[in-house]
Amino acid sequence: MTNDHLVSPSILSADFGNLQRDIEMLNNSEADWIHVDIMDGVFVPNISFGFPVAEVAKKHATKPLDVHLMIVEPDRYLKRFAEAGAAGLTVQLEACPNLHRTVQVIKELGCRAGVAINPHSPVSLLEDIVIDLDVVLVMSVNPGFGGQHFIENTYKKVAEAKNLIERRNSKALIEVDGGVDKNNAGKLYAAGANVLVAGSSVFAASSPSEMISMLKHA
């Protein structure tokens, strides 16, 4: 595995009647991580799932769980999600009034620490925290629902994030989430992205594993 082109399929778009089957498909694919979207109906207008589904995913997954907390007061639940099997925990910058403390707690729990920024949040808000991060997640849709259209300004934000990471000598990977498909994957990598989250484009494909391979090698 290299840090250049990683794919993290989102099980938000999986078939929940056959979740074990879909996770085993991801295990046998070229996926690097498995993305788990946690939504609370407060920070975002949708409710997805919580600890039980994360625990089921961990039980069957052989790939690291990439857990994205789109919730208010994420600090209350960091330990629980770490215990549920998260290898990485990403919080929303907009939901964390004491972001540095939150990042330190994630690291103390032994997880990869990530911070996500919504489409309206400038990359410059990460200036003083990026050195402490393992992942910068650039949201390329407004969070809350799968299947949304990709926001074109994302390429510019990814390039800005890459510039910030290099300037601050951070080792953070750049992850992109929302509307990622085979049409924009190559351009996202070219802009500086390292990790692509893909839900609908993977699970709606006639061959999800082939789509993962296409995204990885775009």
PDB file of C-alpha atoms in Angstrom:
ATOM      1  CA  MET A   1       0.000   0.000   0.000  1.00  0.00           C
ATOM      2  CA  THR A   2       1.295   3.437  -0.903  1.00  0.00           C
ATOM      3  CA  ASN A   3       0.156   6.801   0.364  1.00  0.00           C
ATOM      4  CA  ASP A   4      -0.478   7.993  -3.180  1.00  0.00           C
ATOM      5  CA  HIS A   5      -3.780   6.459  -4.253  1.00  0.00           C
ATOM      6  CA  LEU A   6      -5.955   5.031  -1.498  1.00  0.00           C
ATOM      7  CA  VAL A   7      -9.665   4.211  -1.786  1.00  0.00           C
ATOM      8  CA  SER A   8     -12.035   4.178   1.180  1.00  0.00           C
ATOM      9  CA  PRO A   9     -15.471   2.905   0.059  1.00  0.00           C
ATOM     10  CA  SER A  10     -18.331   4.208   2.189  1.00  0.00           C
ATOM     11  CA  ILE A  11     -20.657   1.565   3.597  1.00  0.00           C
ATOM     12  CA  LEU A  12     -23.352   4.240   3.865  1.00  0.00           C
ATOM     13  CA  SER A  13     -24.204   3.088   0.325  1.00  0.00           C
ATOM     14  CA  ALA A  14     -23.927  -0.648   1.075  1.00  0.00           C
ATOM     15  CA  ASP A  15     -26.887  -3.048   1.200  1.00  0.00           C
ATOM     16  CA  PHE A  16     -27.691  -3.203   4.904  1.00  0.00           C
ATOM     17  CA  GLY A  17     -29.619  -6.417   4.406  1.00  0.00           C
ATOM     18  CA  ASN A  18     -26.333  -7.926   3.217  1.00  0.00           C
ATOM     19  CA  LEU A  19     -23.762  -5.877   5.090  1.00  0.00           C
ATOM     20  CA  GLN A  20     -21.481  -8.831   5.847  1.00  0.00           C
ATOM     21  CA  ARG A  21     -21.462  -9.771   2.154  1.00  0.00           C
ATOM     22  CA  ASP A  22     -20.614  -6.216   1.094  1.00  0.00           C
ATOM     23  CA  ILE A  23     -17.835  -5.884   3.666  1.00  0.00           C
ATOM     24  CA  GLU A  24     -16.357  -9.198   2.564  1.00  0.00           C
ATOM     25  CA  MET A  25     -16.428  -7.865  -1.011  1.00  0.00           C
ATOM     26  CA  LEU A  26     -14.423  -4.851   0.189  1.00  0.00           C
ATOM     27  CA  ASN A  27     -12.001  -7.174   2.005  1.00  0.00           C
ATOM     28  CA  ASN A  28     -11.327  -8.965  -1.267  1.00  0.00           C
ATOM     29  CA  SER A  29     -11.083  -5.776  -3.346  1.00  0.00           C
ATOM     30  CA  GLU A  30      -8.311  -3.205  -3.762  1.00  0.00           C
ATOM     31  CA  ALA A  31      -9.965  -0.964  -1.141  1.00  0.00           C
ATOM     32  CA  ASP A  32      -7.490   0.332   1.444  1.00  0.00           C
ATOM     33  CA  TRP A  33      -9.860   1.546   4.159  1.00  0.00           C
ATOM     34  CA  ILE A  34     -13.573   1.122   4.849  1.00  0.00           C
ATOM     35  CA  HIS A  35     -15.343   4.451   5.389  1.00  0.00           C
ATOM     36  CA  VAL A  36     -18.000   4.567   8.115  1.00  0.00           C
ATOM     37  CA  ASP A  37     -20.218   7.690   8.103  1.00  0.00           C
ATOM     38  CA  ILE A  38     -21.742   8.487  11.488  1.00  0.00           C
ATOM     39  CA  MET A  39     -24.573  11.061  11.275  1.00  0.00           C
ATOM     40  CA  ASP A  40     -26.682  12.293  14.169  1.00  0.00           C
ATOM     41  CA  GLY A  41     -29.529  14.229  12.539  1.00  0.00           C
ATOM     42  CA  VAL A  42     -28.284  17.372  14.329  1.00  0.00           C
ATOM     43  CA  PHE A  43     -24.958  18.380  12.767  1.00  0.00           C
ATOM     44  CA  VAL A  44     -26.307  17.036   9.469  1.00  0.00           C
ATOM     45  CA  PRO A  45     -29.977  16.572   8.458  1.00  0.00           C
ATOM     46  CA  ASN A  46     -29.728  12.806   8.288  1.00  0.00           C
ATOM     47  CA  ILE A  47     -29.287   9.910  10.725  1.00  0.00           C
ATOM     48  CA  SER A  48     -27.127   7.006   9.599  1.00  0.00           C
ATOM     49  CA  PHE A  49     -25.957   4.535  12.228  1.00  0.00           C
ATOM     50  CA  GLY A  50     -23.942   4.242  15.416  1.00  0.00           C
ATOM     51  CA  PHE A  51     -21.932   1.830  17.530  1.00  0.00           C
ATOM     52  CA  PRO A  52     -23.717  -1.455  16.655  1.00  0.00           C
ATOM     53  CA  VAL A  53     -23.098  -1.087  12.918  1.00  0.00           C
ATOM     54  CA  ALA A  54     -19.497   0.008  13.500  1.00  0.00           C
ATOM     55  CA  GLU A  55     -18.988  -3.083  15.658  1.00  0.00           C
ATOM     56  CA  VAL A  56     -20.493  -5.342  12.981  1.00  0.00           C
ATOM     57  CA  ALA A  57     -18.254  -3.739  10.372  1.00  0.00           C
ATOM     58  CA  LYS A  58     -15.205  -4.312  12.569  1.00  0.00           C
ATOM     59  CA  LYS A  59     -16.193  -7.934  13.168  1.00  0.00           C
ATOM     60  CA  HIS A  60     -16.137  -8.709   9.437  1.00  0.00           C
ATOM     61  CA  ALA A  61     -13.631  -6.214   8.053  1.00  0.00           C
ATOM     62  CA  THR A  62      -9.996  -7.001   7.387  1.00  0.00           C
ATOM     63  CA  LYS A  63      -9.342  -3.415   6.241  1.00  0.00           C
ATOM     64  CA  PRO A  64      -9.003  -0.463   8.687  1.00  0.00           C
ATOM     65  CA  LEU A  65     -12.238   1.325   9.598  1.00  0.00           C
ATOM     66  CA  ASP A  66     -12.122   4.986   8.562  1.00  0.00           C
ATOM     67  CA  VAL A  67     -14.772   6.520  10.856  1.00  0.00           C
ATOM     68  CA  HIS A  68     -16.118   9.988  10.006  1.00  0.00           C
ATOM     69  CA  LEU A  69     -18.093  11.623  12.824  1.00  0.00           C
ATOM     70  CA  MET A  70     -20.606  14.093  11.373  1.00  0.00           C
ATOM     71  CA  ILE A  71     -22.042  14.755  14.809  1.00  0.00           C
ATOM     72  CA  VAL A  72     -22.224  17.465  17.457  1.00  0.00           C
ATOM     73  CA  GLU A  73     -20.079  17.029  20.582  1.00  0.00           C
ATOM     74  CA  PRO A  74     -17.924  14.270  19.074  1.00  0.00           C
ATOM     75  CA  ASP A  75     -15.667  14.287  22.147  1.00  0.00           C
ATOM     76  CA  ARG A  76     -18.379  12.432  24.077  1.00  0.00           C
ATOM     77  CA  TYR A  77     -18.086   9.437  21.752  1.00  0.00           C
ATOM     78  CA  LEU A  78     -14.443   9.191  20.692  1.00  0.00           C
ATOM     79  CA  LYS A  79     -13.580   6.445  23.175  1.00  0.00           C
ATOM     80  CA  ARG A  80     -16.679   4.438  22.263  1.00  0.00           C
ATOM     81  CA  PHE A  81     -15.908   4.514  18.561  1.00  0.00           C
ATOM     82  CA  ALA A  82     -12.285   3.617  19.200  1.00  0.00           C
ATOM     83  CA  GLU A  83     -13.508   0.642  21.234  1.00  0.00           C
ATOM     84  CA  ALA A  84     -15.952  -0.229  18.442  1.00  0.00           C
ATOM     85  CA  GLY A  85     -12.987  -0.697  16.105  1.00  0.00           C
ATOM     86  CA  ALA A  86     -12.119   2.628  14.474  1.00  0.00           C
ATOM     87  CA  ALA A  87      -8.568   2.759  13.099  1.00  0.00           C
ATOM     88  CA  GLY A  88      -9.082   6.388  12.170  1.00  0.00           C
ATOM     89  CA  LEU A  89     -11.413   9.000  13.654  1.00  0.00           C
ATOM     90  CA  THR A  90     -12.242  12.122  11.669  1.00  0.00           C
ATOM     91  CA  VAL A  91     -14.191  14.954  13.274  1.00  0.00           C
ATOM     92  CA  GLN A  92     -15.735  18.012  11.668  1.00  0.00           C
ATOM     93  CA  LEU A  93     -13.860  21.241  12.289  1.00  0.00           C
ATOM     94  CA  GLU A  94     -17.213  23.037  12.502  1.00  0.00           C
ATOM     95  CA  ALA A  95     -18.361  20.800  15.383  1.00  0.00           C
ATOM     96  CA  CYS A  96     -15.272  21.157  17.589  1.00  0.00           C
ATOM     97  CA  PRO A  97     -14.812  24.290  19.718  1.00  0.00           C
ATOM     98  CA  ASN A  98     -11.602  22.842  21.227  1.00  0.00           C
ATOM     99  CA  LEU A  99     -10.208  21.122  18.160  1.00  0.00           C
ATOM    100  CA  HIS A 100      -6.618  20.715  19.362  1.00  0.00           C
ATOM    101  CA  ARG A 101      -7.804  18.900  22.496  1.00  0.00           C
ATOM    102  CA  THR A 102     -10.087  16.662  20.409  1.00  0.00           C
ATOM    103  CA  VAL A 103      -7.222  15.720  18.071  1.00  0.00           C
ATOM    104  CA  GLN A 104      -4.959  14.906  21.020  1.00  0.00           C
ATOM    105  CA  VAL A 105      -7.612  12.623  22.540  1.00  0.00           C
ATOM    106  CA  ILE A 106      -7.986  10.766  19.232  1.00  0.00           C
ATOM    107  CA  LYS A 107      -4.234  10.181  19.140  1.00  0.00           C
ATOM    108  CA  GLU A 108      -4.175   9.065  22.774  1.00  0.00           C
ATOM    109  CA  LEU A 109      -6.803   6.466  21.843  1.00  0.00           C
ATOM    110  CA  GLY A 110      -4.369   5.077  19.278  1.00  0.00           C
ATOM    111  CA  CYS A 111      -6.365   6.178  16.241  1.00  0.00           C
ATOM    112  CA  ARG A 112      -5.377   8.085  13.122  1.00  0.00           C
ATOM    113  CA  ALA A 113      -6.580  11.679  13.701  1.00  0.00           C
ATOM    114  CA  GLY A 114      -8.480  13.475  10.966  1.00  0.00           C
ATOM    115  CA  VAL A 115     -10.305  16.779  10.605  1.00  0.00           C
ATOM    116  CA  ALA A 116     -12.953  17.380   7.948  1.00  0.00           C
ATOM    117  CA  ILE A 117     -13.940  20.748   6.530  1.00  0.00           C
ATOM    118  CA  ASN A 118     -17.280  21.490   4.895  1.00  0.00           C
ATOM    119  CA  PRO A 119     -17.500  23.116   1.448  1.00  0.00           C
ATOM    120  CA  HIS A 120     -17.952  26.607   2.942  1.00  0.00           C
ATOM    121  CA  SER A 121     -14.969  26.359   5.330  1.00  0.00           C
ATOM    122  CA  PRO A 122     -11.649  27.712   4.032  1.00  0.00           C
ATOM    123  CA  VAL A 123      -8.550  25.525   4.202  1.00  0.00           C
ATOM    124  CA  SER A 124      -6.800  28.326   6.107  1.00  0.00           C
ATOM    125  CA  LEU A 125      -8.774  27.345   9.225  1.00  0.00           C
ATOM    126  CA  LEU A 126      -6.457  24.315   9.458  1.00  0.00           C
ATOM    127  CA  GLU A 127      -3.288  26.465   9.632  1.00  0.00           C
ATOM    128  CA  ASP A 128      -2.651  25.907  13.344  1.00  0.00           C
ATOM    129  CA  ILE A 129      -3.771  22.264  13.590  1.00  0.00           C
ATOM    130  CA  VAL A 130      -2.491  20.658  10.375  1.00  0.00           C
ATOM    131  CA  ILE A 131       0.893  19.737  11.880  1.00  0.00           C
ATOM    132  CA  ASP A 132      -0.938  17.501  14.372  1.00  0.00           C
ATOM    133  CA  LEU A 133      -3.161  15.754  11.804  1.00  0.00           C
ATOM    134  CA  ASP A 134      -2.893  12.410  10.051  1.00  0.00           C
ATOM    135  CA  VAL A 135      -5.760  13.201   7.669  1.00  0.00           C
ATOM    136  CA  VAL A 136      -7.330  16.343   6.217  1.00  0.00           C
ATOM    137  CA  LEU A 137     -10.754  15.467   4.817  1.00  0.00           C
ATOM    138  CA  VAL A 138     -12.093  17.889   2.212  1.00  0.00           C
ATOM    139  CA  MET A 139     -15.857  17.511   1.865  1.00  0.00           C
ATOM    140  CA  SER A 140     -16.788  17.766  -1.820  1.00  0.00           C
ATOM    141  CA  VAL A 141     -20.536  17.823  -1.046  1.00  0.00           C
ATOM    142  CA  ASN A 142     -22.498  19.239   1.860  1.00  0.00           C
ATOM    143  CA  PRO A 143     -22.481  16.361   4.365  1.00  0.00           C
ATOM    144  CA  GLY A 144     -25.584  14.409   5.244  1.00  0.00           C
ATOM    145  CA  PHE A 145     -26.612  12.328   2.247  1.00  0.00           C
ATOM    146  CA  GLY A 146     -25.065   9.944  -0.249  1.00  0.00           C
ATOM    147  CA  GLY A 147     -25.361  10.382  -3.995  1.00  0.00           C
ATOM    148  CA  GLN A 148     -24.889  14.166  -4.159  1.00  0.00           C
ATOM    149  CA  HIS A 149     -23.243  16.059  -7.003  1.00  0.00           C
ATOM    150  CA  PHE A 150     -19.543  16.848  -6.702  1.00  0.00           C
ATOM    151  CA  ILE A 151     -18.672  20.523  -5.990  1.00  0.00           C
ATOM    152  CA  GLU A 152     -16.148  21.690  -8.603  1.00  0.00           C
ATOM    153  CA  ASN A 153     -14.395  24.103  -6.213  1.00  0.00           C
ATOM    154  CA  THR A 154     -13.021  21.000  -4.472  1.00  0.00           C
ATOM    155  CA  TYR A 155      -9.998  20.794  -6.801  1.00  0.00           C
ATOM    156  CA  LYS A 156      -8.899  24.258  -5.667  1.00  0.00           C
ATOM    157  CA  LYS A 157      -9.373  23.354  -2.002  1.00  0.00           C
ATOM    158  CA  VAL A 158      -7.389  20.132  -2.381  1.00  0.00           C
ATOM    159  CA  ALA A 159      -4.530  22.078  -3.977  1.00  0.00           C
ATOM    160  CA  GLU A 160      -4.688  24.601  -1.135  1.00  0.00           C
ATOM    161  CA  ALA A 161      -4.624  21.790   1.437  1.00  0.00           C
ATOM    162  CA  LYS A 162      -1.591  20.243  -0.262  1.00  0.00           C
ATOM    163  CA  ASN A 163       0.178  23.594  -0.202  1.00  0.00           C
ATOM    164  CA  LEU A 164      -0.611  24.083   3.492  1.00  0.00           C
ATOM    165  CA  ILE A 165       0.561  20.567   4.402  1.00  0.00           C
ATOM    166  CA  GLU A 166       3.854  21.030   2.548  1.00  0.00           C
ATOM    167  CA  ARG A 167       4.417  24.527   3.921  1.00  0.00           C
ATOM    168  CA  ARG A 168       3.807  23.414   7.516  1.00  0.00           C
ATOM    169  CA  ASN A 169       5.798  20.194   7.025  1.00  0.00           C
ATOM    170  CA  SER A 170       2.794  18.093   8.024  1.00  0.00           C
ATOM    171  CA  LYS A 171       2.528  14.402   7.176  1.00  0.00           C
ATOM    172  CA  ALA A 172      -1.264  14.535   6.788  1.00  0.00           C
ATOM    173  CA  LEU A 173      -2.953  12.693   3.941  1.00  0.00           C
ATOM    174  CA  ILE A 174      -5.644  14.530   1.969  1.00  0.00           C
ATOM    175  CA  GLU A 175      -8.945  12.668   1.775  1.00  0.00           C
ATOM    176  CA  VAL A 176     -11.903  13.715  -0.401  1.00  0.00           C
ATOM    177  CA  ASP A 177     -15.493  12.686   0.310  1.00  0.00           C
ATOM    178  CA  GLY A 178     -18.612  13.308  -1.764  1.00  0.00           C
ATOM    179  CA  GLY A 179     -19.569  12.677  -5.363  1.00  0.00           C
ATOM    180  CA  VAL A 180     -16.292  10.924  -6.138  1.00  0.00           C
ATOM    181  CA  ASP A 181     -16.423   8.776  -9.263  1.00  0.00           C
ATOM    182  CA  LYS A 182     -14.284   7.615 -12.189  1.00  0.00           C
ATOM    183  CA  ASN A 183     -14.761  10.989 -13.935  1.00  0.00           C
ATOM    184  CA  ASN A 184     -13.105  13.083 -11.230  1.00  0.00           C
ATOM    185  CA  ALA A 185     -10.803  10.620  -9.433  1.00  0.00           C
ATOM    186  CA  GLY A 186      -7.776  11.275 -11.647  1.00  0.00           C
ATOM    187  CA  LYS A 187      -8.173  15.054 -11.359  1.00  0.00           C
ATOM    188  CA  LEU A 188      -8.438  14.788  -7.570  1.00  0.00           C
ATOM    189  CA  TYR A 189      -5.202  12.795  -7.369  1.00  0.00           C
ATOM    190  CA  ALA A 190      -3.559  15.323  -9.686  1.00  0.00           C
ATOM    191  CA  ALA A 191      -4.672  18.162  -7.393  1.00  0.00           C
ATOM    192  CA  GLY A 192      -3.014  16.452  -4.443  1.00  0.00           C
ATOM    193  CA  ALA A 193      -5.557  14.044  -2.961  1.00  0.00           C
ATOM    194  CA  ASN A 194      -4.274  10.808  -1.417  1.00  0.00           C
ATOM    195  CA  VAL A 195      -7.497   9.095  -0.321  1.00  0.00           C
ATOM    196  CA  LEU A 196     -10.821   8.967  -2.166  1.00  0.00           C
ATOM    197  CA  VAL A 197     -14.056   8.119  -0.372  1.00  0.00           C
ATOM    198  CA  ALA A 198     -16.652   6.647  -2.713  1.00  0.00           C
ATOM    199  CA  GLY A 199     -20.086   5.325  -1.830  1.00  0.00           C
ATOM    200  CA  SER A 200     -22.729   5.449  -4.536  1.00  0.00           C
ATOM    201  CA  SER A 201     -20.245   5.136  -7.401  1.00  0.00           C
ATOM    202  CA  VAL A 202     -18.898   1.898  -5.895  1.00  0.00           C
ATOM    203  CA  PHE A 203     -22.014   0.172  -4.626  1.00  0.00           C
ATOM    204  CA  ALA A 204     -24.217   1.159  -7.598  1.00  0.00           C
ATOM    205  CA  ALA A 205     -21.647  -0.192 -10.066  1.00  0.00           C
ATOM    206  CA  SER A 206     -22.286  -3.469 -11.859  1.00  0.00           C
ATOM    207  CA  SER A 207     -18.967  -4.645 -10.401  1.00  0.00           C
ATOM    208  CA  PRO A 208     -18.114  -2.727  -7.212  1.00  0.00           C
ATOM    209  CA  SER A 209     -14.657  -4.316  -6.953  1.00  0.00           C
ATOM    210  CA  GLU A 210     -13.816  -3.279 -10.529  1.00  0.00           C
ATOM    211  CA  MET A 211     -14.964   0.265  -9.779  1.00  0.00           C
ATOM    212  CA  ILE A 212     -12.702   0.364  -6.698  1.00  0.00           C
ATOM    213  CA  SER A 213      -9.801  -0.712  -8.900  1.00  0.00           C
ATOM    214  CA  MET A 214     -10.661   1.981 -11.462  1.00  0.00           C
ATOM    215  CA  LEU A 215     -10.728   4.651  -8.761  1.00  0.00           C
ATOM    216  CA  LYS A 216      -7.459   3.469  -7.256  1.00  0.00           C
ATOM    217  CA  HIS A 217      -5.631   3.489 -10.585  1.00  0.00           C
ATOM    218  CA  ALA A 218      -7.258   6.609 -12.065  1.00  0.00           C
TER     219      ALA A 218
END
